[in-house]
Amino acid sequence: MADKVIAGKTVQVNDEGYLLDASQWDKEIAVEIAKEIGIELTDKHFEVLAFLREKKEAGEPLTIRKVGKSGIVDIKEFYALFPGGPLKYSSKIAGIPKPVSCV
Amino acid sequence: MQKLLILGGGTAGTMMANKLVKALDNEEWEITIVDKYKTHYYQPGFLFIPFGIYNRKDVEKPKANFFPPGVKVIFSDVNKIEPDENKVLLEDGRVLHYNYLIIATGTKTVPEETPGLKEKLWYKDIFDFYTVEGACALQRKFKQWEGGKLVMAITELPYKCPVAPLEFVFLADDYFTKKGIRDKVDITLVTPLPGAFTKPVATKMLSELLKDKNINVESEFYIESINNDEKKLVSYDNKEVPFDLLTIVPVNMGDPMIARSEMGDDLNFVPTNKHTLQSEKYENIFVLGDASNIPTSKAGSVAHFASEILFDNIMDAIEGRPLSAKFDGHANCYIETGFGKGALIDFNYDTEPLPGTFPLPGLGPFGLLKNTKINHYGKIMFRWIYWHILLKGKELPVEADMTMAGKKKVSF
């Protein structure tokens, strides 16, 4: 755990750069984290981020499948928005913890 | 007369019936168990069938052999649960009322969820080993197969017995080596996970073993469809893996009855309190085994450890006390690694699999995260334990709560 300045604000992050406190998140922070990953955020991205934050708040486990059924994007579009690792990158940008794979 | 109803007579439901029949007064309580199938499968044995180590007869027994006297048994499919009415509708129209309900309807594979899976290559060049039919069909295929690209792929999380695909590739390496054609068989494990397993210490140990055995791993591969004409897997981000022979873990889902009852999540698993095993929504409904959405392995060992917790909590509920027992997510899995050896992992919600000894600290006899002969014998002996001790609800010398005794903390 460490302090990090993102978009001029000091936030706490874990070793992998995920925000520890989702309430410290705002849109400028999202843009900045996305830039580090190499993604430029559009309105569609923000719709997905809002969905993730809402589900996280409700305590529902997040999966790629669930995002694919959100009505915002299908799984293919989700991959296109966040190439390489849609759930791990979108979670990082949304300021919520990295989803754990339960097996 | 009070009524306790158990839906599902598999590993979880059978264990609970055996425990509860001993504890509840049969003058006051009527215990009923409902299942649609009459055969009990020893599912850990499915893994061995493709390699000819077990056959169908080694994994099948009548369910009725394991239900205790004093429990009413109904063989019927369930139409749906009406939880607000405390009743269950059977397919034939009968209505069962309950004071307490235990849902133990498990999980099943649904190949129809993946486009291209159950098409022209199904049981010709594409197989599963999560059903007895698939495992037997694969045994026949392996006997006459002359080599090529063998791919073991996982479609979706969670799935039953998370280590089984690893065991499958290890046993395939063993099988084709002994057959003298290992140099003609290219083995690849395809997984949506970032590595061989979810937890770092076990992943490191298993990745090294996979490398030693010359087994490839294609990680973070989320299967969109299977192209039957070109014989390849296609991911959502347009990656491709070609195959000659594909063994697959299809999407796992809870029973369709859960969906008909509108009680499940998007994979038909029932939202369940991960510590008390009570339904999140209904106080008199409990969920045991693979049917729940608790964040631990879908495995018989989990159902076994959880059954002890659930027994305590149901007795609390019946006798009007707050639920006192808390499940820690304890799982314990043997991992067959081929050539007469095996590894063992023991973990829970909070502690990842660590090296050490089990069940006795320092003594074992089983080595955690170690590849040994004795671990393999443990797995072989387990079939006897399963039929004779575990299903009957008898005590095993292993605690329901995971213990740190005998485990070593590891840092990289």
Coordinates of N, CA and C in Angstrom, one line a residue, chain B residues 120-281:
Chain B
K120 N -20.9 -30.6 -34.8 CA -20.5 -31.9 -35.5 C -19.3 -32.6 -34.9
L121 N -18.4 -31.9 -34.2 CA -17.2 -32.6 -33.7 C -17.5 -33.2 -32.2
W122 N -18.6 -32.9 -31.7 CA -18.9 -33.3 -30.3 C -18.9 -34.8 -30.2
Y123 N -18.1 -35.3 -29.3 CA -17.8 -36.7 -29.1 C -17.2 -37.4 -30.3
K124 N -16.7 -36.6 -31.2 CA -15.8 -37.2 -32.3 C -14.4 -36.7 -32.1
D125 N -14.2 -35.3 -32.0 CA -12.9 -34.8 -31.7 C -13.0 -33.8 -30.5
I126 N -14.2 -33.6 -30.0 CA -14.4 -32.7 -28.9 C -15.1 -33.5 -27.8
F127 N -14.5 -33.5 -26.5 CA -15.0 -34.3 -25.4 C -15.1 -33.5 -24.1
D128 N -15.9 -33.9 -23.2 CA -15.8 -33.4 -21.8 C -15.5 -34.7 -21.0
F129 N -14.9 -34.4 -19.8 CA -14.8 -35.6 -18.9 C -15.6 -35.3 -17.6
Y130 N -16.6 -34.4 -17.6 CA -17.4 -34.1 -16.5 C -18.7 -34.8 -16.5
T131 N -18.9 -35.7 -17.5 CA -20.0 -36.6 -17.5 C -19.5 -38.0 -17.7
V132 N -20.2 -39.0 -17.3 CA -19.7 -40.3 -17.5 C -19.6 -40.7 -19.0
E133 N -20.6 -40.1 -19.7 CA -20.7 -40.4 -21.1 C -19.5 -39.8 -21.9
G134 N -19.2 -38.5 -21.5 CA -18.0 -37.9 -22.1 C -16.7 -38.6 -21.8
A135 N -16.6 -39.0 -20.5 CA -15.3 -39.6 -20.1 C -15.1 -41.0 -20.8
C136 N -16.2 -41.7 -21.0 CA -16.1 -43.0 -21.6 C -15.9 -42.9 -23.1
A137 N -16.5 -41.9 -23.8 CA -16.3 -41.6 -25.2 C -14.8 -41.2 -25.4
L138 N -14.2 -40.4 -24.5 CA -12.8 -40.0 -24.6 C -11.9 -41.2 -24.4
Q139 N -12.2 -42.1 -23.6 CA -11.4 -43.3 -23.4 C -11.3 -44.1 -24.7
R140 N -12.5 -44.2 -25.4 CA -12.5 -44.9 -26.7 C -11.6 -44.2 -27.7
K141 N -11.7 -42.9 -27.7 CA -10.9 -42.0 -28.7 C -9.4 -42.2 -28.4
F142 N -9.1 -42.0 -27.1 CA -7.6 -42.1 -26.8 C -7.0 -43.4 -27.2
K143 N -7.8 -44.5 -27.1 CA -7.2 -45.9 -27.4 C -6.7 -45.9 -28.9
Q144 N -7.4 -45.2 -29.8 CA -7.0 -45.3 -31.2 C -6.3 -44.0 -31.7
W145 N -6.2 -43.0 -30.8 CA -5.6 -41.8 -31.3 C -4.1 -41.9 -31.5
E146 N -3.6 -41.3 -32.6 CA -2.2 -41.5 -32.9 C -1.4 -40.3 -32.7
G147 N -2.0 -39.2 -32.1 CA -1.2 -38.0 -31.8 C -1.7 -36.8 -32.5
G148 N -1.1 -35.7 -32.1 CA -1.5 -34.4 -32.7 C -1.6 -33.3 -31.6
K149 N -2.4 -32.3 -31.8 CA -2.5 -31.2 -30.8 C -3.7 -31.6 -29.9
L150 N -3.3 -31.9 -28.6 CA -4.3 -32.1 -27.6 C -4.5 -30.9 -26.8
V151 N -5.7 -30.3 -26.8 CA -6.0 -29.1 -26.0 C -7.0 -29.4 -24.9
M152 N -6.6 -28.9 -23.7 CA -7.6 -29.0 -22.6 C -8.0 -27.6 -22.3
A153 N -9.3 -27.2 -22.4 CA -9.7 -25.9 -22.3 C -10.8 -25.7 -21.3
I154 N -10.7 -24.5 -20.6 CA -11.8 -24.1 -19.6 C -12.5 -23.0 -20.2
T155 N -13.9 -23.1 -20.2 CA -14.7 -22.0 -20.9 C -15.0 -20.9 -19.9
E156 N -15.3 -21.2 -18.7 CA -15.9 -20.2 -17.8 C -15.6 -20.5 -16.3
L157 N -15.6 -19.5 -15.5 CA -15.4 -19.7 -14.1 C -16.8 -19.4 -13.4
P158 N -17.1 -20.0 -12.3 CA -16.4 -21.1 -11.7 C -16.8 -22.4 -12.3
Y159 N -16.0 -23.4 -12.1 CA -16.3 -24.7 -12.6 C -16.0 -25.7 -11.5
K160 N -16.6 -26.9 -11.6 CA -16.5 -27.9 -10.6 C -15.0 -28.5 -10.6
C161 N -14.5 -28.7 -9.4 CA -13.2 -29.3 -9.2 C -12.1 -28.5 -10.0
P162 N -11.7 -27.4 -9.5 CA -10.8 -26.5 -10.2 C -9.4 -27.1 -10.6
V163 N -9.0 -28.1 -9.9 CA -7.7 -28.7 -10.3 C -7.8 -29.8 -11.4
A164 N -9.0 -30.3 -11.7 CA -9.2 -31.4 -12.6 C -8.5 -31.2 -14.0
P165 N -8.6 -30.0 -14.6 CA -8.0 -29.8 -15.9 C -6.4 -30.0 -15.8
L166 N -5.9 -29.5 -14.7 CA -4.4 -29.7 -14.5 C -4.1 -31.2 -14.4
E167 N -4.9 -31.9 -13.6 CA -4.7 -33.3 -13.4 C -4.8 -34.0 -14.8
F168 N -5.7 -33.6 -15.6 CA -6.0 -34.2 -16.9 C -4.7 -34.0 -17.7
V169 N -4.1 -32.9 -17.8 CA -2.9 -32.7 -18.7 C -1.7 -33.5 -18.1
F170 N -1.6 -33.6 -16.8 CA -0.5 -34.4 -16.2 C -0.7 -35.9 -16.5
L171 N -2.0 -36.3 -16.4 CA -2.2 -37.8 -16.7 C -2.1 -38.1 -18.2
A172 N -2.4 -37.1 -19.0 CA -2.3 -37.3 -20.5 C -0.8 -37.4 -20.8
D173 N 0.1 -36.6 -20.2 CA 1.5 -36.7 -20.4 C 2.0 -38.1 -20.0
D174 N 1.5 -38.6 -18.9 CA 1.9 -39.9 -18.4 C 1.4 -41.0 -19.4
Y175 N 0.1 -40.9 -19.8 CA -0.5 -41.9 -20.7 C 0.2 -42.0 -22.0
F176 N 0.4 -40.8 -22.6 CA 1.1 -40.9 -24.0 C 2.5 -41.2 -23.9
T177 N 3.2 -40.9 -22.8 CA 4.6 -41.3 -22.6 C 4.6 -42.9 -22.6
K178 N 3.8 -43.5 -21.8 CA 3.8 -44.9 -21.6 C 3.3 -45.6 -22.9
K179 N 2.5 -44.9 -23.7 CA 2.1 -45.4 -25.0 C 3.2 -45.3 -26.0
G180 N 4.2 -44.5 -25.7 CA 5.3 -44.4 -26.6 C 5.2 -43.4 -27.7
I181 N 4.1 -42.5 -27.6 CA 3.9 -41.5 -28.6 C 3.9 -40.1 -28.1
R182 N 4.5 -39.9 -26.9 CA 4.5 -38.5 -26.3 C 5.1 -37.5 -27.2
D183 N 6.1 -37.9 -28.0 CA 6.7 -36.9 -29.0 C 5.8 -36.5 -30.1
K184 N 4.7 -37.3 -30.3 CA 3.8 -36.9 -31.3 C 2.6 -36.1 -30.8
V185 N 2.5 -36.0 -29.4 CA 1.4 -35.3 -28.8 C 1.8 -34.0 -28.2
D186 N 1.2 -32.9 -28.7 CA 1.5 -31.6 -28.2 C 0.4 -31.2 -27.2
I187 N 0.7 -31.0 -25.9 CA -0.4 -30.7 -24.9 C -0.4 -29.3 -24.5
T188 N -1.6 -28.7 -24.6 CA -1.8 -27.3 -24.2 C -3.0 -27.1 -23.3
L189 N -2.8 -26.4 -22.2 CA -3.9 -26.0 -21.3 C -4.3 -24.6 -21.6
V190 N -5.6 -24.4 -21.9 CA -6.2 -23.1 -22.2 C -7.1 -22.7 -21.1
T191 N -6.8 -21.5 -20.5 CA -7.6 -21.1 -19.3 C -7.9 -19.6 -19.3
P192 N -9.0 -19.2 -18.8 CA -9.3 -17.8 -18.7 C -8.5 -17.1 -17.6
L193 N -7.9 -17.9 -16.7 CA -7.2 -17.4 -15.6 C -5.8 -16.8 -16.0
P194 N -5.3 -16.0 -15.2 CA -3.9 -15.4 -15.6 C -2.8 -16.4 -15.5
G195 N -3.0 -17.6 -14.9 CA -2.0 -18.6 -14.8 C -2.6 -20.0 -14.6
A196 N -1.8 -20.9 -14.1 CA -2.3 -22.3 -14.0 C -3.3 -22.4 -12.9
F197 N -3.3 -21.6 -11.9 CA -4.2 -21.6 -10.8 C -4.5 -20.2 -10.3
T198 N -5.4 -20.0 -9.4 CA -5.7 -18.6 -9.0 C -4.8 -18.1 -8.0
K199 N -4.2 -18.9 -7.2 CA -3.5 -18.4 -6.1 C -1.9 -18.5 -6.3
P200 N -1.2 -17.4 -6.0 CA 0.2 -17.3 -6.4 C 1.2 -18.5 -6.0
V201 N 1.1 -18.9 -4.8 CA 2.1 -19.9 -4.4 C 1.9 -21.3 -5.1
A202 N 0.6 -21.7 -5.2 CA 0.2 -22.9 -5.9 C 0.5 -22.8 -7.4
T203 N 0.2 -21.6 -7.9 CA 0.5 -21.4 -9.4 C 2.0 -21.5 -9.7
K204 N 2.8 -21.0 -8.8 CA 4.3 -21.2 -9.1 C 4.7 -22.6 -9.1
M205 N 4.2 -23.4 -8.1 CA 4.6 -24.8 -8.0 C 4.1 -25.6 -9.2
L206 N 2.8 -25.3 -9.6 CA 2.2 -26.0 -10.7 C 2.7 -25.6 -12.0
S207 N 3.1 -24.3 -12.2 CA 3.7 -23.9 -13.4 C 5.0 -24.5 -13.7
E208 N 5.8 -24.7 -12.6 CA 7.1 -25.4 -12.8 C 6.9 -26.8 -13.2
L209 N 5.9 -27.5 -12.6 CA 5.6 -28.8 -13.0 C 5.2 -29.0 -14.4
L210 N 4.3 -28.0 -14.9 CA 3.8 -28.0 -16.2 C 5.0 -27.9 -17.2
K211 N 5.9 -27.0 -16.8 CA 7.1 -26.7 -17.7 C 8.0 -28.0 -17.8
D212 N 8.2 -28.6 -16.6 CA 9.0 -29.8 -16.6 C 8.4 -30.9 -17.5
K213 N 7.1 -30.9 -17.6 CA 6.5 -32.0 -18.4 C 6.2 -31.6 -19.8
N214 N 6.7 -30.4 -20.2 CA 6.6 -29.9 -21.5 C 5.1 -29.7 -21.9
I215 N 4.3 -29.1 -21.0 CA 2.9 -28.8 -21.3 C 2.8 -27.3 -21.4
N216 N 2.2 -26.9 -22.5 CA 2.0 -25.4 -22.8 C 0.8 -24.9 -22.0
V217 N 0.9 -23.6 -21.6 CA -0.3 -22.9 -21.0 C -0.6 -21.7 -21.8
E218 N -1.9 -21.6 -22.2 CA -2.4 -20.4 -22.9 C -3.3 -19.7 -21.9
S219 N -2.8 -18.7 -21.2 CA -3.6 -18.1 -20.1 C -4.4 -16.9 -20.6
E220 N -5.3 -16.4 -19.8 CA -6.2 -15.2 -20.1 C -6.9 -15.4 -21.5
F221 N -7.3 -16.6 -21.8 CA -8.0 -16.9 -23.0 C -9.4 -17.2 -22.7
Y222 N -10.3 -16.3 -23.1 CA -11.7 -16.4 -22.8 C -12.5 -16.8 -24.1
I223 N -12.9 -18.1 -24.1 CA -13.4 -18.6 -25.3 C -14.8 -18.0 -25.7
E224 N -14.8 -17.5 -27.0 CA -16.1 -17.0 -27.5 C -16.8 -18.1 -28.3
S225 N -16.0 -18.9 -29.1 CA -16.7 -19.9 -29.9 C -15.6 -21.0 -30.3
I226 N -16.2 -22.1 -30.9 CA -15.3 -23.1 -31.4 C -15.6 -23.3 -32.9
N227 N -14.6 -23.1 -33.7 CA -14.7 -23.3 -35.1 C -14.5 -24.7 -35.5
N228 N -15.6 -25.4 -35.9 CA -15.5 -26.9 -36.1 C -14.8 -27.2 -37.5
D229 N -15.0 -26.3 -38.5 CA -14.4 -26.6 -39.8 C -12.9 -26.4 -39.7
E230 N -12.4 -25.4 -39.0 CA -10.9 -25.2 -39.0 C -10.3 -25.8 -37.7
K231 N -11.1 -26.4 -36.9 CA -10.7 -27.0 -35.6 C -9.8 -26.0 -34.8
K232 N -10.5 -24.9 -34.4 CA -9.7 -24.0 -33.5 C -10.7 -23.3 -32.5
L233 N -10.1 -22.9 -31.4 CA -10.8 -22.1 -30.4 C -10.6 -20.7 -30.7
V234 N -11.6 -19.9 -30.6 CA -11.5 -18.4 -30.9 C -11.9 -17.7 -29.6
S235 N -11.1 -16.7 -29.2 CA -11.4 -16.0 -28.0 C -12.1 -14.7 -28.3
Y236 N -12.7 -14.0 -27.3 CA -13.4 -12.7 -27.5 C -12.5 -11.6 -28.1
D237 N -11.1 -11.8 -27.8 CA -10.2 -10.8 -28.4 C -9.5 -11.3 -29.6
N238 N -10.2 -12.3 -30.3 CA -9.7 -12.8 -31.6 C -8.4 -13.5 -31.6
K239 N -8.0 -14.1 -30.4 CA -6.9 -15.0 -30.4 C -7.4 -16.4 -30.9
E240 N -6.5 -17.2 -31.3 CA -6.9 -18.6 -31.8 C -6.0 -19.6 -31.3
V241 N -6.5 -20.8 -30.9 CA -5.7 -22.0 -30.6 C -6.2 -23.1 -31.4
P242 N -5.4 -23.7 -32.3 CA -5.8 -24.9 -33.1 C -5.8 -26.1 -32.3
F243 N -6.6 -27.1 -32.6 CA -6.6 -28.4 -31.9 C -6.8 -29.5 -32.9
D244 N -6.4 -30.7 -32.6 CA -6.8 -31.9 -33.3 C -7.8 -32.7 -32.4
L245 N -7.5 -32.6 -31.1 CA -8.4 -33.3 -30.1 C -8.6 -32.3 -29.0
L246 N -9.9 -32.0 -28.7 CA -10.2 -31.0 -27.7 C -10.9 -31.6 -26.5
T247 N -10.4 -31.4 -25.3 CA -11.1 -31.8 -24.1 C -11.5 -30.5 -23.4
I248 N -12.8 -30.3 -23.0 CA -13.2 -29.0 -22.6 C -14.0 -29.1 -21.3
V249 N -13.9 -28.1 -20.5 CA -14.8 -27.9 -19.3 C -15.9 -26.9 -19.8
P250 N -17.1 -27.4 -20.1 CA -18.1 -26.5 -20.6 C -18.5 -25.5 -19.4
V251 N -19.3 -24.5 -19.8 CA -19.8 -23.6 -18.8 C -20.6 -24.4 -17.7
N252 N -20.3 -24.1 -16.4 CA -21.0 -24.7 -15.3 C -22.2 -23.8 -14.9
M253 N -23.3 -24.4 -14.7 CA -24.5 -23.6 -14.2 C -25.2 -24.4 -13.1
G254 N -25.9 -23.7 -12.3 CA -26.8 -24.4 -11.3 C -28.0 -25.0 -12.0
D255 N -28.8 -25.7 -11.3 CA -29.9 -26.4 -11.9 C -30.9 -25.5 -12.5
P256 N -31.5 -25.8 -13.7 CA -32.5 -24.9 -14.3 C -33.7 -24.6 -13.4
M257 N -33.9 -25.6 -12.5 CA -35.0 -25.4 -11.5 C -34.8 -24.1 -10.7
I258 N -33.5 -23.7 -10.4 CA -33.2 -22.5 -9.7 C -33.7 -21.3 -10.4
A259 N -33.4 -21.3 -11.8 CA -33.9 -20.2 -12.6 C -35.4 -20.2 -12.7
R260 N -36.0 -21.3 -12.8 CA -37.5 -21.3 -12.8 C -38.1 -20.8 -11.5
S261 N -37.3 -20.9 -10.4 CA -37.8 -20.4 -9.1 C -37.4 -19.0 -8.9
E262 N -36.7 -18.4 -9.9 CA -36.1 -17.1 -9.8 C -35.3 -16.8 -8.5
M263 N -34.5 -17.8 -8.2 CA -33.7 -17.7 -7.0 C -32.2 -17.7 -7.3
G264 N -31.8 -17.6 -8.5 CA -30.3 -17.7 -8.8 C -29.7 -16.4 -9.4
D265 N -28.4 -16.4 -9.5 CA -27.7 -15.3 -10.1 C -27.6 -15.7 -11.6
D266 N -26.7 -15.0 -12.4 CA -26.8 -15.2 -13.8 C -26.3 -16.6 -14.3
L267 N -25.7 -17.3 -13.3 CA -25.3 -18.7 -13.7 C -26.2 -19.7 -12.9
N268 N -27.3 -19.3 -12.4 CA -28.2 -20.1 -11.6 C -27.7 -20.6 -10.3
F269 N -26.7 -19.9 -9.7 CA -26.2 -20.3 -8.4 C -27.0 -19.4 -7.4
V270 N -27.3 -20.0 -6.2 CA -28.1 -19.3 -5.2 C -27.3 -18.4 -4.3
P271 N -27.6 -17.1 -4.3 CA -26.9 -16.2 -3.4 C -27.0 -16.7 -1.9
T272 N -25.9 -17.0 -1.3 CA -25.8 -17.6 0.0 C -24.8 -16.9 0.9
N273 N -25.2 -16.8 2.2 CA -24.2 -16.2 3.1 C -23.0 -17.2 3.2
K274 N -21.8 -16.6 2.9 CA -20.7 -17.5 2.8 C -20.2 -18.1 4.1
H275 N -20.6 -17.5 5.3 CA -20.3 -18.0 6.6 C -21.3 -19.0 7.2
T276 N -22.6 -18.5 7.1 CA -23.7 -19.3 7.7 C -24.3 -20.4 6.8
L277 N -24.1 -20.2 5.5 CA -24.7 -21.1 4.5 C -26.2 -20.9 4.4
Q278 N -26.8 -19.9 5.0 CA -28.2 -19.6 4.9 C -28.4 -18.8 3.6
S279 N -29.6 -19.0 2.9 CA -29.9 -18.2 1.7 C -29.9 -16.7 2.1
E280 N -29.4 -15.9 1.2 CA -29.3 -14.4 1.5 C -30.7 -13.9 1.7
K281 N -31.7 -14.5 1.1 CA -33.1 -14.0 1.1 C -34.1 -14.6 2.0

